[in-house]
Coordinates of C-alpha atoms and ligand atoms in Angstrom, one line a residue:
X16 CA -4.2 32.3 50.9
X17 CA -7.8 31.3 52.2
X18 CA -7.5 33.6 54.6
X19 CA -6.0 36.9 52.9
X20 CA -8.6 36.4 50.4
X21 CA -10.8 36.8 53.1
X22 CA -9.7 39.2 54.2
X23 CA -9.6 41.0 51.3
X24 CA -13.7 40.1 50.4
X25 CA -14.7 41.4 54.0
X26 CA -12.6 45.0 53.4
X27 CA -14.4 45.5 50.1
X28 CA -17.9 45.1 52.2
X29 CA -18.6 41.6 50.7
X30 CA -19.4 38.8 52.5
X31 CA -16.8 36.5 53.8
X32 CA -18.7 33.1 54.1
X33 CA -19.3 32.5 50.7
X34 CA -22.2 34.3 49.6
X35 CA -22.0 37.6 48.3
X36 CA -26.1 39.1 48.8
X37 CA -26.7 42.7 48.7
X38 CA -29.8 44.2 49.1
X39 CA -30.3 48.6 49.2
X40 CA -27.5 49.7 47.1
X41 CA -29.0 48.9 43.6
X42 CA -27.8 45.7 43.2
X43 CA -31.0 43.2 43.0
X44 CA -31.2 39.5 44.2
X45 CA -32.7 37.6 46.6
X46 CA -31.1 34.3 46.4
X47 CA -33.7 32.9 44.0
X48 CA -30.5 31.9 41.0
X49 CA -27.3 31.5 42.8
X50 CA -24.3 30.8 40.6
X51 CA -21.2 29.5 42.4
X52 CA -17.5 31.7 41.2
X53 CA -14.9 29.9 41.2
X54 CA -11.3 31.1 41.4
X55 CA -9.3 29.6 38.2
X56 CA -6.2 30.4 40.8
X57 CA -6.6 27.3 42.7
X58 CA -10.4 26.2 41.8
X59 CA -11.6 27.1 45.1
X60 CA -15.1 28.8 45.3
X61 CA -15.1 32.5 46.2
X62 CA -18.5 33.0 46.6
X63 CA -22.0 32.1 45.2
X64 CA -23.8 35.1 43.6
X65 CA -27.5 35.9 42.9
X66 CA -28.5 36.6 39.1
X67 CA -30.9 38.6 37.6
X68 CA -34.3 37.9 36.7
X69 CA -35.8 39.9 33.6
X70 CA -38.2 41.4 36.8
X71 CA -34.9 42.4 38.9
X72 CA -33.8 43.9 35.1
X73 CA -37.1 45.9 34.9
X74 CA -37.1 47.4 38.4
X75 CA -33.6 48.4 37.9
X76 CA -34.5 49.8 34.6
X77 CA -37.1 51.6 36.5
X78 CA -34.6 52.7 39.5
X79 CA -32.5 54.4 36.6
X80 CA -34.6 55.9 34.7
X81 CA -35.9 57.7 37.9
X82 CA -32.2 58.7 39.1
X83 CA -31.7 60.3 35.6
X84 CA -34.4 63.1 36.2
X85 CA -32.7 63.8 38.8
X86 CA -28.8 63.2 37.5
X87 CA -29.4 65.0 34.3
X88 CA -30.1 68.9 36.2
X89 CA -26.5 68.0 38.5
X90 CA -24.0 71.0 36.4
X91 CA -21.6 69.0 34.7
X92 CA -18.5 70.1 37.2
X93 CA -20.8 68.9 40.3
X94 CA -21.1 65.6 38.2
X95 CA -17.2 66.0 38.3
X96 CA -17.0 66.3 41.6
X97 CA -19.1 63.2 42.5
X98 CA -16.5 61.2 39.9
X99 CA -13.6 62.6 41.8
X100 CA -14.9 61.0 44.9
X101 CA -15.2 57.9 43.5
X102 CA -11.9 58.1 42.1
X103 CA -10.4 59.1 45.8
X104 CA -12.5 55.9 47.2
X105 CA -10.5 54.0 44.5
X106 CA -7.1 55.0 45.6
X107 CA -8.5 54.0 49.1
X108 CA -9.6 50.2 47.9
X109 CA -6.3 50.3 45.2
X110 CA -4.8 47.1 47.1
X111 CA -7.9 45.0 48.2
X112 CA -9.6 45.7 44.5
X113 CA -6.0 45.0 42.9
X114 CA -6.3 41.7 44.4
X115 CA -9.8 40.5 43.9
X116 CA -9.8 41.2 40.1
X117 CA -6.2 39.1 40.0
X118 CA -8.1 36.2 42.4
X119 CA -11.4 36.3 40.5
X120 CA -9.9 36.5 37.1
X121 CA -6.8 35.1 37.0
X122 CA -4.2 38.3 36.0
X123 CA -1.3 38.8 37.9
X124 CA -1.3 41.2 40.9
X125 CA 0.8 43.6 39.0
X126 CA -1.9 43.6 36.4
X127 CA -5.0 43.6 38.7
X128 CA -3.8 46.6 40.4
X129 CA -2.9 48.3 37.3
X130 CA -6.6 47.9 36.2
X131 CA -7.4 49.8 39.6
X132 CA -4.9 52.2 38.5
X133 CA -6.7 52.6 35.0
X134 CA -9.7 53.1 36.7
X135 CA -8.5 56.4 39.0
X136 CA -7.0 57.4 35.9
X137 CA -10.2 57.5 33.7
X138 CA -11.8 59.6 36.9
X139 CA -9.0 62.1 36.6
X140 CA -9.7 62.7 33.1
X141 CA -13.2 63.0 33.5
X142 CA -13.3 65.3 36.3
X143 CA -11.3 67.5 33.9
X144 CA -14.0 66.7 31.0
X145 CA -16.9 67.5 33.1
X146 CA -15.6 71.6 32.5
X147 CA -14.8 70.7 29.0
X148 CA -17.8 69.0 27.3
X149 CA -17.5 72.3 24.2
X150 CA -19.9 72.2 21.4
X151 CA -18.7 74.6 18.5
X152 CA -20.2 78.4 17.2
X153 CA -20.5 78.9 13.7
X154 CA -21.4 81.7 11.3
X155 CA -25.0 81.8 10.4
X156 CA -25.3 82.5 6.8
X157 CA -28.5 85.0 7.9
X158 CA -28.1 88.8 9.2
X159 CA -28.3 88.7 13.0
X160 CA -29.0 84.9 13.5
X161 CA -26.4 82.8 16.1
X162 CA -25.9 79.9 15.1
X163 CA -24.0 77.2 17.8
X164 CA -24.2 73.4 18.8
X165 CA -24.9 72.0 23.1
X166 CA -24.6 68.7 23.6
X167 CA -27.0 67.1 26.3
X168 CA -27.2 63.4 28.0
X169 CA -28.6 61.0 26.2
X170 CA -30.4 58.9 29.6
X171 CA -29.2 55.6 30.3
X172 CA -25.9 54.2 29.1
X173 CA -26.1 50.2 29.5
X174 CA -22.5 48.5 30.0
X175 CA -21.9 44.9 29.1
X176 CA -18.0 43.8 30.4
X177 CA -16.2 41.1 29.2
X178 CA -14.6 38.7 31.8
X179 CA -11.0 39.8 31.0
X180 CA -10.6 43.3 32.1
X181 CA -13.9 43.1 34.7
X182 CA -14.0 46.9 36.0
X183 CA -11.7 48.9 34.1
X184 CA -13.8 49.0 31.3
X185 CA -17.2 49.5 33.2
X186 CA -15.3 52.6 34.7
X187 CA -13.6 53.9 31.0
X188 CA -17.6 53.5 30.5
X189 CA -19.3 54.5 33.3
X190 CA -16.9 58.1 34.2
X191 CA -17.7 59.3 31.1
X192 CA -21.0 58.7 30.9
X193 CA -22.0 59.9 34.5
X194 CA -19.8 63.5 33.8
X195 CA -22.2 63.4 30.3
X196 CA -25.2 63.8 32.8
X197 CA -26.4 60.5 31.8
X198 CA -27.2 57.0 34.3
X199 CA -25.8 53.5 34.4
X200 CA -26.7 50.0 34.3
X201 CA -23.7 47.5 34.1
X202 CA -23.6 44.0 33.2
X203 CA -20.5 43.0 34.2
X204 CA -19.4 39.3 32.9
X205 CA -21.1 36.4 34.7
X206 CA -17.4 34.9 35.2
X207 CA -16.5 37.9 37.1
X208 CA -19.2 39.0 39.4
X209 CA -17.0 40.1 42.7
X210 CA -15.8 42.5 41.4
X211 CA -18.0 44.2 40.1
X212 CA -20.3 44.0 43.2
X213 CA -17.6 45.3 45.3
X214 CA -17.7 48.4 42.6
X215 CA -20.5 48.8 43.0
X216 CA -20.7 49.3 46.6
X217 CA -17.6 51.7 46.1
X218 CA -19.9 53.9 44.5
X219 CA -22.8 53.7 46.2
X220 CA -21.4 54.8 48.8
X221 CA -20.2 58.4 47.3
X222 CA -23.8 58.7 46.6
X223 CA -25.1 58.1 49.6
X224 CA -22.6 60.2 51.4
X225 CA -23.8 62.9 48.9
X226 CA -27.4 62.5 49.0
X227 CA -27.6 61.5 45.6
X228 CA -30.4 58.8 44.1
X229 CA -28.5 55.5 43.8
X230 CA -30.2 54.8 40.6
X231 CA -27.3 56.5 39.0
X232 CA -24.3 53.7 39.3
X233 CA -26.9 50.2 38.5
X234 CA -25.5 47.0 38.5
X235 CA -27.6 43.9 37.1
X236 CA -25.8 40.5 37.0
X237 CA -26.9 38.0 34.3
X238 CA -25.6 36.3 31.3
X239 CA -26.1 36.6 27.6
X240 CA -30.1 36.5 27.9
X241 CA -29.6 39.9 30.2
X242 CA -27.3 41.5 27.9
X243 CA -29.9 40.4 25.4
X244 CA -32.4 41.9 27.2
X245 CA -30.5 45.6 27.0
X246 CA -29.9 45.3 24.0
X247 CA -33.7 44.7 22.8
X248 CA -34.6 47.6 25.4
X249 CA -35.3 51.1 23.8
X250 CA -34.9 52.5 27.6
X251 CA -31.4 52.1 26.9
X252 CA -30.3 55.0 25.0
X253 CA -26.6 54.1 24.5
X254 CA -25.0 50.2 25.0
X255 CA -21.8 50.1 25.2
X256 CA -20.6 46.6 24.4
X257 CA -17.0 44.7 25.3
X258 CA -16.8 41.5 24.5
X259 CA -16.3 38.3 21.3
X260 CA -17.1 39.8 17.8
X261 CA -19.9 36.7 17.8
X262 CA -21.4 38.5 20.5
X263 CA -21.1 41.7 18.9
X264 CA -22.9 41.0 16.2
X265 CA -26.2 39.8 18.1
X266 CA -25.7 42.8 20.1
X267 CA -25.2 45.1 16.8
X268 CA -28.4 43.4 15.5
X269 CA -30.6 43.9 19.0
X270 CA -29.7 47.4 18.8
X271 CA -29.8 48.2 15.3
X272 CA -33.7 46.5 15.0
X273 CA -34.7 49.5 17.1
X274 CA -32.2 51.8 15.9
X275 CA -30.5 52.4 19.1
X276 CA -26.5 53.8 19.6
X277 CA -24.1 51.4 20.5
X278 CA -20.4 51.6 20.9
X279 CA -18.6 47.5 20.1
X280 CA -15.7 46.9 21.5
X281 CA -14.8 43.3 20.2
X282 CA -12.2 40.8 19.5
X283 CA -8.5 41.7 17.8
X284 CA -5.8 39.7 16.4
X285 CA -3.1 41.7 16.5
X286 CA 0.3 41.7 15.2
X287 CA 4.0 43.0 16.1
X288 CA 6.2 44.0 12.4
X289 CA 9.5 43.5 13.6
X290 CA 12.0 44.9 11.1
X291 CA 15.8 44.6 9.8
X292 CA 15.7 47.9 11.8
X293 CA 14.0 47.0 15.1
X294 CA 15.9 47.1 18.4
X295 CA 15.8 43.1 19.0
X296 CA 16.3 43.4 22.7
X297 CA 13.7 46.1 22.9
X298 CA 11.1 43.9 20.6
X299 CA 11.8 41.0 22.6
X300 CA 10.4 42.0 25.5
X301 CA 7.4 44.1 23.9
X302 CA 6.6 40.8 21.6
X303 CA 6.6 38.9 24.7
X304 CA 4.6 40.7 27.0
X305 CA 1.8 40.9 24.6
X306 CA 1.4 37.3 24.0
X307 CA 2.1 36.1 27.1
X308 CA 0.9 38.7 29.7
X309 CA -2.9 38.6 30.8
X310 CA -2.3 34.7 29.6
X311 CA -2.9 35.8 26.3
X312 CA -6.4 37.1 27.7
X313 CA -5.9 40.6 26.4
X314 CA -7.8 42.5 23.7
X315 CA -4.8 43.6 22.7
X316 CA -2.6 40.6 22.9
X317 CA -0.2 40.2 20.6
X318 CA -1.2 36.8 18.4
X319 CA 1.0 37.4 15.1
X320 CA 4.5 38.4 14.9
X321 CA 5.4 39.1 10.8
X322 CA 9.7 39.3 10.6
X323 CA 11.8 40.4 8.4
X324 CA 13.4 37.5 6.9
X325 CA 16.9 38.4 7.1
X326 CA 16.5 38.8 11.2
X327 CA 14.1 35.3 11.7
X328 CA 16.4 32.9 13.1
X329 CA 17.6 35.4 15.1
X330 CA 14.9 37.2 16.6
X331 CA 12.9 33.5 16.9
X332 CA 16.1 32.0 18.9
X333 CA 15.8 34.6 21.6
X334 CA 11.9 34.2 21.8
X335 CA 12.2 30.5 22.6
X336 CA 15.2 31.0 25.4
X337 CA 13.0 34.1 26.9
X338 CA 10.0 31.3 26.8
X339 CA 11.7 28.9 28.8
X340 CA 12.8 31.4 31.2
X341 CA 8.6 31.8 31.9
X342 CA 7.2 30.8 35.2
X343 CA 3.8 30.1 35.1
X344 CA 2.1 29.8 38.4
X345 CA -0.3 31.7 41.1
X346 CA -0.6 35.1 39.8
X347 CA -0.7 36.4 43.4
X348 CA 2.8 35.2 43.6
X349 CA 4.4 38.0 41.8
X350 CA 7.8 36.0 40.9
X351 CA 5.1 34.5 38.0
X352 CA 4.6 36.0 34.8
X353 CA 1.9 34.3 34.0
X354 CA -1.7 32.9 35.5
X355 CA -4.6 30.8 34.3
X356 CA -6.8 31.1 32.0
X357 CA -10.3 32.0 33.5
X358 CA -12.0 28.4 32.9
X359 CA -11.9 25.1 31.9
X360 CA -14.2 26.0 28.6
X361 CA -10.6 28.3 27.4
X362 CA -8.4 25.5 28.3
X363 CA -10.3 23.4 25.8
X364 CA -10.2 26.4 23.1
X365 CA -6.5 26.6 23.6
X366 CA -5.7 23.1 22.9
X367 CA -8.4 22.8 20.2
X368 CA -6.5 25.6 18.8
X369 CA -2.9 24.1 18.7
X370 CA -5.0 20.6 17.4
X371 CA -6.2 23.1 14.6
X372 CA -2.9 24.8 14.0
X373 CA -1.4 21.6 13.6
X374 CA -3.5 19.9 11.2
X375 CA -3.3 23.2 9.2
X376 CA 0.5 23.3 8.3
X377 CA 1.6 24.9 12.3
X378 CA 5.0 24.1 13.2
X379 CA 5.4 24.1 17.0
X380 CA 8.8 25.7 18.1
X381 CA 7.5 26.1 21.9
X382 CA 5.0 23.4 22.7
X383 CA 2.1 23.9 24.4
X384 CA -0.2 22.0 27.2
X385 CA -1.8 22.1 30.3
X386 CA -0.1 21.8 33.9
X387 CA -1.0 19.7 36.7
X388 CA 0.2 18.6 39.9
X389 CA -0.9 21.1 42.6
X390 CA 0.5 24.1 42.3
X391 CA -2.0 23.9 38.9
X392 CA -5.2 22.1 40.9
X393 CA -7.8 24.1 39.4
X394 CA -6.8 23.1 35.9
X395 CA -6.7 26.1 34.2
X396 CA -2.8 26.7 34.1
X397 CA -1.7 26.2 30.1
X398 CA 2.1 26.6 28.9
X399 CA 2.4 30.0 26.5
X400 CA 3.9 28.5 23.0
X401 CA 4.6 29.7 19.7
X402 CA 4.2 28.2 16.2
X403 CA 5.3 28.7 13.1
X404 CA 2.1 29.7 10.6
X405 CA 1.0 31.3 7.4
X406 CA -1.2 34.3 8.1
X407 CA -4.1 33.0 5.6
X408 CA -4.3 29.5 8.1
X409 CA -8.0 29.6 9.3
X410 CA -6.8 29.6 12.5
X411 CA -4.1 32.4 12.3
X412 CA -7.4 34.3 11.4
X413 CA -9.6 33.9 14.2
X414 CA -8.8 35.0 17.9
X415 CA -7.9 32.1 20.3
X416 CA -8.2 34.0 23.7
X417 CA -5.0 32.0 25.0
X418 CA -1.1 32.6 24.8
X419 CA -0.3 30.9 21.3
X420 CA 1.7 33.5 19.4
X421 CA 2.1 33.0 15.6
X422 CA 5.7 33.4 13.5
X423 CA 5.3 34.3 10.1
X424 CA 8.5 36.2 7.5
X425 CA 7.9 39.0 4.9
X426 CA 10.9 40.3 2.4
X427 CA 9.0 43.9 1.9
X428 CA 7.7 46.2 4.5
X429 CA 4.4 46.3 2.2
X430 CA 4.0 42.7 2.3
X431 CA 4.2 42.7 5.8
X432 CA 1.8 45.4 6.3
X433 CA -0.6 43.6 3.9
X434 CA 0.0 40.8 5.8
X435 CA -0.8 42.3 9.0
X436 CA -3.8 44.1 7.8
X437 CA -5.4 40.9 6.0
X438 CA -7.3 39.6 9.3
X439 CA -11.0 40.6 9.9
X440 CA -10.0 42.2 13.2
X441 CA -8.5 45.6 13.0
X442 CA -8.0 46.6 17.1
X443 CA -4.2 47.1 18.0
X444 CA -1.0 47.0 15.8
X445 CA 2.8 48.1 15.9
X446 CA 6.2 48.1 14.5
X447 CA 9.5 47.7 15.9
X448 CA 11.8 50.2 14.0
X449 CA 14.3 52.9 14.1
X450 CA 14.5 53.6 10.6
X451 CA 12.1 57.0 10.3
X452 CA 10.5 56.1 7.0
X453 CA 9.3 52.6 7.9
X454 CA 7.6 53.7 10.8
X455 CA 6.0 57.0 8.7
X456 CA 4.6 54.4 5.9
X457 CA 3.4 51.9 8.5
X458 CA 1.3 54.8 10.2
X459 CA 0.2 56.4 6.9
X460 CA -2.9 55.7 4.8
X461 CA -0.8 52.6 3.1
X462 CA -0.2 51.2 6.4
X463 CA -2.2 49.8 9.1
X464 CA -5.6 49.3 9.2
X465 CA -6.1 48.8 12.9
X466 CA -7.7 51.3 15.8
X467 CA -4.6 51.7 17.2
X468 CA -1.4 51.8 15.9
X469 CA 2.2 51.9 17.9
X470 CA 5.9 52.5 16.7
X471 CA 8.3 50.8 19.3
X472 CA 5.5 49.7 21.8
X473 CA 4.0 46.4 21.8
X474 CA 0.2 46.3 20.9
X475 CA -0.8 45.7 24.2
X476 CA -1.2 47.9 27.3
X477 CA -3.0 51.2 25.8
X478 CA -3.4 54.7 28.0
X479 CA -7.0 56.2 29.1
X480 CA -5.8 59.5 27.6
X481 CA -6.1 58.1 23.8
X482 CA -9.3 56.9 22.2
X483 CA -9.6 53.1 22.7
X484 CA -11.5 51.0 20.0
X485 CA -10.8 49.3 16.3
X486 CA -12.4 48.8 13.0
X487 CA -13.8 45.8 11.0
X488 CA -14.9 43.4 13.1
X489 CA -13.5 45.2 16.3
X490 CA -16.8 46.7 16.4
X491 CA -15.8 50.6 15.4
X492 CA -16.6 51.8 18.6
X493 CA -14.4 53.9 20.7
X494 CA -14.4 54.6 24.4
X495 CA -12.1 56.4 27.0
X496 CA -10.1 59.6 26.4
X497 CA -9.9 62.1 23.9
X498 CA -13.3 63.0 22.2
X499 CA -14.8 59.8 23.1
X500 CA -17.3 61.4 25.4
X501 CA -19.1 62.5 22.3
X502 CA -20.8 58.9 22.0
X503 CA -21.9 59.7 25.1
X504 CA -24.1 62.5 24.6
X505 CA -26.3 63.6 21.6
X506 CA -25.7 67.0 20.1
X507 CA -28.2 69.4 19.5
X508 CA -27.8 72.0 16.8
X509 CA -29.2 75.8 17.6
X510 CA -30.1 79.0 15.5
X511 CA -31.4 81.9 16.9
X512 CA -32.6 84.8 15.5
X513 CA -32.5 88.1 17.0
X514 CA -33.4 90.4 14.3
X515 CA -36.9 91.8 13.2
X516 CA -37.2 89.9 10.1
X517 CA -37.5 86.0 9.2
X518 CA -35.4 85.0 6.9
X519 CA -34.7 81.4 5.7
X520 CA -31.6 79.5 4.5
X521 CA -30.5 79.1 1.0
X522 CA -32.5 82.6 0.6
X523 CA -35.4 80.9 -0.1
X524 CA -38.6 83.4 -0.6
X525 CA -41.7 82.8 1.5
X526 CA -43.9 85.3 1.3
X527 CA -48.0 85.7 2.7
Ligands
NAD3 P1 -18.1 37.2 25.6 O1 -18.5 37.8 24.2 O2 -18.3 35.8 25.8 O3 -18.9 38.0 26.7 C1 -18.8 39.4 26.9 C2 -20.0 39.9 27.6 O4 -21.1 39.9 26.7 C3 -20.4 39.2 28.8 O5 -20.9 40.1 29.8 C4 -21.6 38.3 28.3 O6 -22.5 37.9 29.2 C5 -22.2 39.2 27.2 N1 -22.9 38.6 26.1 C6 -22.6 37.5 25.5 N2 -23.4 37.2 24.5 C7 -24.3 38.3 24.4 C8 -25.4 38.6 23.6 N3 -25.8 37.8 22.6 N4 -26.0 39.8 23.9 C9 -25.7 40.6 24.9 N5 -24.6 40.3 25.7 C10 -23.9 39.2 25.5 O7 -16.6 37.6 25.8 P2 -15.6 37.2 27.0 O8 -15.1 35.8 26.8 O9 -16.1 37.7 28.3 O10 -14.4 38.2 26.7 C11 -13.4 38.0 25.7 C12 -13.7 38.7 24.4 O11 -13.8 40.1 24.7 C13 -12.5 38.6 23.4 O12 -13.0 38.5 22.2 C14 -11.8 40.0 23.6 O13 -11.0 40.4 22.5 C15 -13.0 40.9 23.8 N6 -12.6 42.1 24.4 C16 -12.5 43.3 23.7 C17 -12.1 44.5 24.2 C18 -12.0 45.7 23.4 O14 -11.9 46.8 24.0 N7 -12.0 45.6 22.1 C19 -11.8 44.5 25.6 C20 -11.9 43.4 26.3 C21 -12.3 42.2 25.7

């Protein structure tokens, strides 16, 4: 594997002897704070990587600010174009990229490429977009006045990524924001560096090849005291955070002190409603998909699954036969369904949180733990498991980034919906139903509260097309497709007057 990995680093332009330097494509570091990245596949080391220093933060600052003069007078469909480039250089790296994210992060192959695939996606739609950014006309309430709204870039658009989906959402970020006319600085997570890097170079090679200031596409690797740093800076006109609702809320703060735009994309805790009228074989493998695929490492994962009462034993027999049909194991091996997690420090949260879940009132139908022996050498390789739980547990109530899925019964579709909406996280929800009026209420103003909410889908695994994001302490923001791109720019409202008088609104009388 050694060697396909290899491989793999060398065809993305990285370095294959274990240090990943880059110098003239925007990317700064000069070996000064080398961090070592190690792959929770087998605990080897990929590569060591050089961090930031608030300086290298600055001059990239500087370097973006710069390309934006430039950027911001590119016509939107030329900005398109440049996207669609990158997009077609995707397609070209779809394999190697694929394979890095499932090496670096831990997801299975199937899943690393479909990131990739995400990513050429979001270019597609934003080629479209870049003919598409409309503001409205409206009537002017004065005789021979035009009243209509523009929208214009709002400068630079920091990203901060969270380790689990490590360049989809920098690119669901980043597309947008680039057809919007503004620039980009990313932070991607300091677990999952390589990746990004090898991004990075992806694109700055489209501008290079179109003589285009590299400044636009900027990528600045650091942890929290970097994202800190955006998030203080008023040079950043829009930060677009992914990541724990813990470090939402610093970021929300940061931001808010210097009243700056931010879009939070945070933690969820979502939960499948599986009724007397759901298709059982259909549920079955939506329910275990969601808490199982990723490793549980999803956004989206599915953590709570609230059952009708009179279909329980049922529906929770075939869960625990499909769990033991699970194989756990190297996600490059794609006869596995499911990785690691990415470190040691979510192994420890995992069992911390079946200790918890336990010692609350948890009864364990699947029980958990970690692997060894090794196949499981880097130690990051836990067994998905399932408990038994009430929904007010403290537990049940935060997000454990891990595959522990939680069983709970309802008698009434409104319990159940109360049930699922009384959690402070409101990203992705569904129900499993054919009956036409259960789905209606549970997408109606009485049913759920969340971002997103699917009828015979699982929560997890959402398209670029629809708006991406949830409420409470999801954060609110919402990136990606439909009018999304509006975050992205700031709107500018404009009357004109083409007669030979000066009247003013609300017929207000000014004479001298
Ligand atoms: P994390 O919060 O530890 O880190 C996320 C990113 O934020 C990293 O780049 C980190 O360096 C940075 N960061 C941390 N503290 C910061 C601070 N105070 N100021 C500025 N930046 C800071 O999260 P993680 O462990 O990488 O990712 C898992 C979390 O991300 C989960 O809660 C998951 O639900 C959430 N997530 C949400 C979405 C979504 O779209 N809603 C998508 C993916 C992940």
């Amino acid at each position: 594997m050694e060697n396909s990995i290899n491989v793999t680093l060398k065809k993305l332009g990285l370095l294959a002897q274990n240090k990943a330097t880059s110098t003239g494509e925007n990317w700064f570091g000069a070996e000064k704070n080398l961090q070592a990245i190690i792959s929770p596949v087998n605990g080897n080391l990929i590569a060591e990587v050089d961090m930031a220093t608030a300086d290298d933060y600055d001059a990239v600052v500087q370097k973006s600010k710069e390309a934006f003069s430039t950027w911001k007078n590119v016509p939107a469909p030329q900005r398109g174009e440049i996207v669609r480039q990158l997009g077609q250089e995707l397609r070209n790296h779809k394999e190697d990229l694929g394979k890095l994210v499932s090496y670096e992060m831990g997801k299975s192959l199937q899943e690393g490429w479909g990131e990739v695939q995400e990513m050429i996606d979001i270019c597609d739609f934003a080629v479209g977009l870049s003919r598409q950014l409309y503001g409205l006309t409206m009537h002017s309430e004065r005789p021979q006045h035009r009243m209509y709204e523009q929208w214009h870039p709002l400068g630079v658009v920091g990203i901060i990524s969270a380790f689990n989906f490590p360049v989809a959402v920098w690119s669901w970020n980043a597309a947008l924001a680039w057809v919007c006319g503004n620039v980009s600085i990313w932070k991607p997570s300091e677990k999952t560096p390589l990746t990004a890097i090898a991004c990075q170079k992806i694109m700055a090679k489209v501008l290079k090849a179109n003589n285009l200031p590299e400044g636009i596409s900027c990528l600045v690797l650091g942890d929290k005291n970097i994202g800190e740093l955006m998030a203080k800076d008023p040079n950043i006109a829009l930060l677009s955070a992914t990541g724990s609702t813990k470090m939402g809320k610093s970021v929300a703060t940061n931001v808010g002190a210097r009243l700056g735009k931010h879009i939070l994309e945070l933690g969820g805790n979502n939960a499948i409603i599986i009724t007397e009228n759901a298709d059982l074989d259909m549920t079955l493998i939506g329910a275990v998909f969601g808490a199982v695929g990723t490793a549980g490492q999803r956004c989206t994962s599915t953590r709570r699954l609230i059952i009708h009462e009179s279909i329980y034993n049922v529906f929770k027999a075939k869960l625990v036969k499909a769990y033991a049909q699970l194989k756990i194991g190297n996600p490059l091996d794609t006869v596995n369904h499911v990785g690691p997690l990415i470190d040691k420090t979510a192994v420890k949260n995992y069992l911390d949180a079946i200790d918890q879940c336990k010692l609350q009132g948890g009864n364990f139908i699947v029980e958990g733990g970690v692997l060894e022996g090794e196949d499981f050498k880097s130690g990051c390789y836990v067994k998905p498991c399932i408990a038994e739980a009430k929904n007010e547990m403290e537990i049940v109530q935060h997000e454990t980034f891990a595959p522990i899925l939680y069983l709970m019964k309802y008698k009434t579709l409104d319990e159940a919906i109360e049930m699922q909406n009384a959690v402070p996280q409101g990203l992705s929800s569904a129900i499993m139903t054919t009956n036409m009026r259960e789905a209606e209420h549970f997408l109606s103003v009485n049913g759920s509260d969340c971002g997103i909410a699917n009828v015979n889908i699982g929560t997890s695994g959402a398209e670029i097309g629809g708006a991406f994001g949830g409420e409470k302490e999801t954060g609110g923001g919402r990136e990606s497709g439909s009018d999304a791109w509006k975050a992205y720019m700031r709107r500018q409202t404009n009357t004109i007057n083409y007669s030979t008088a000066l009247p003013l609104a609300q017929g207000i009388k000014f004479d001298l």
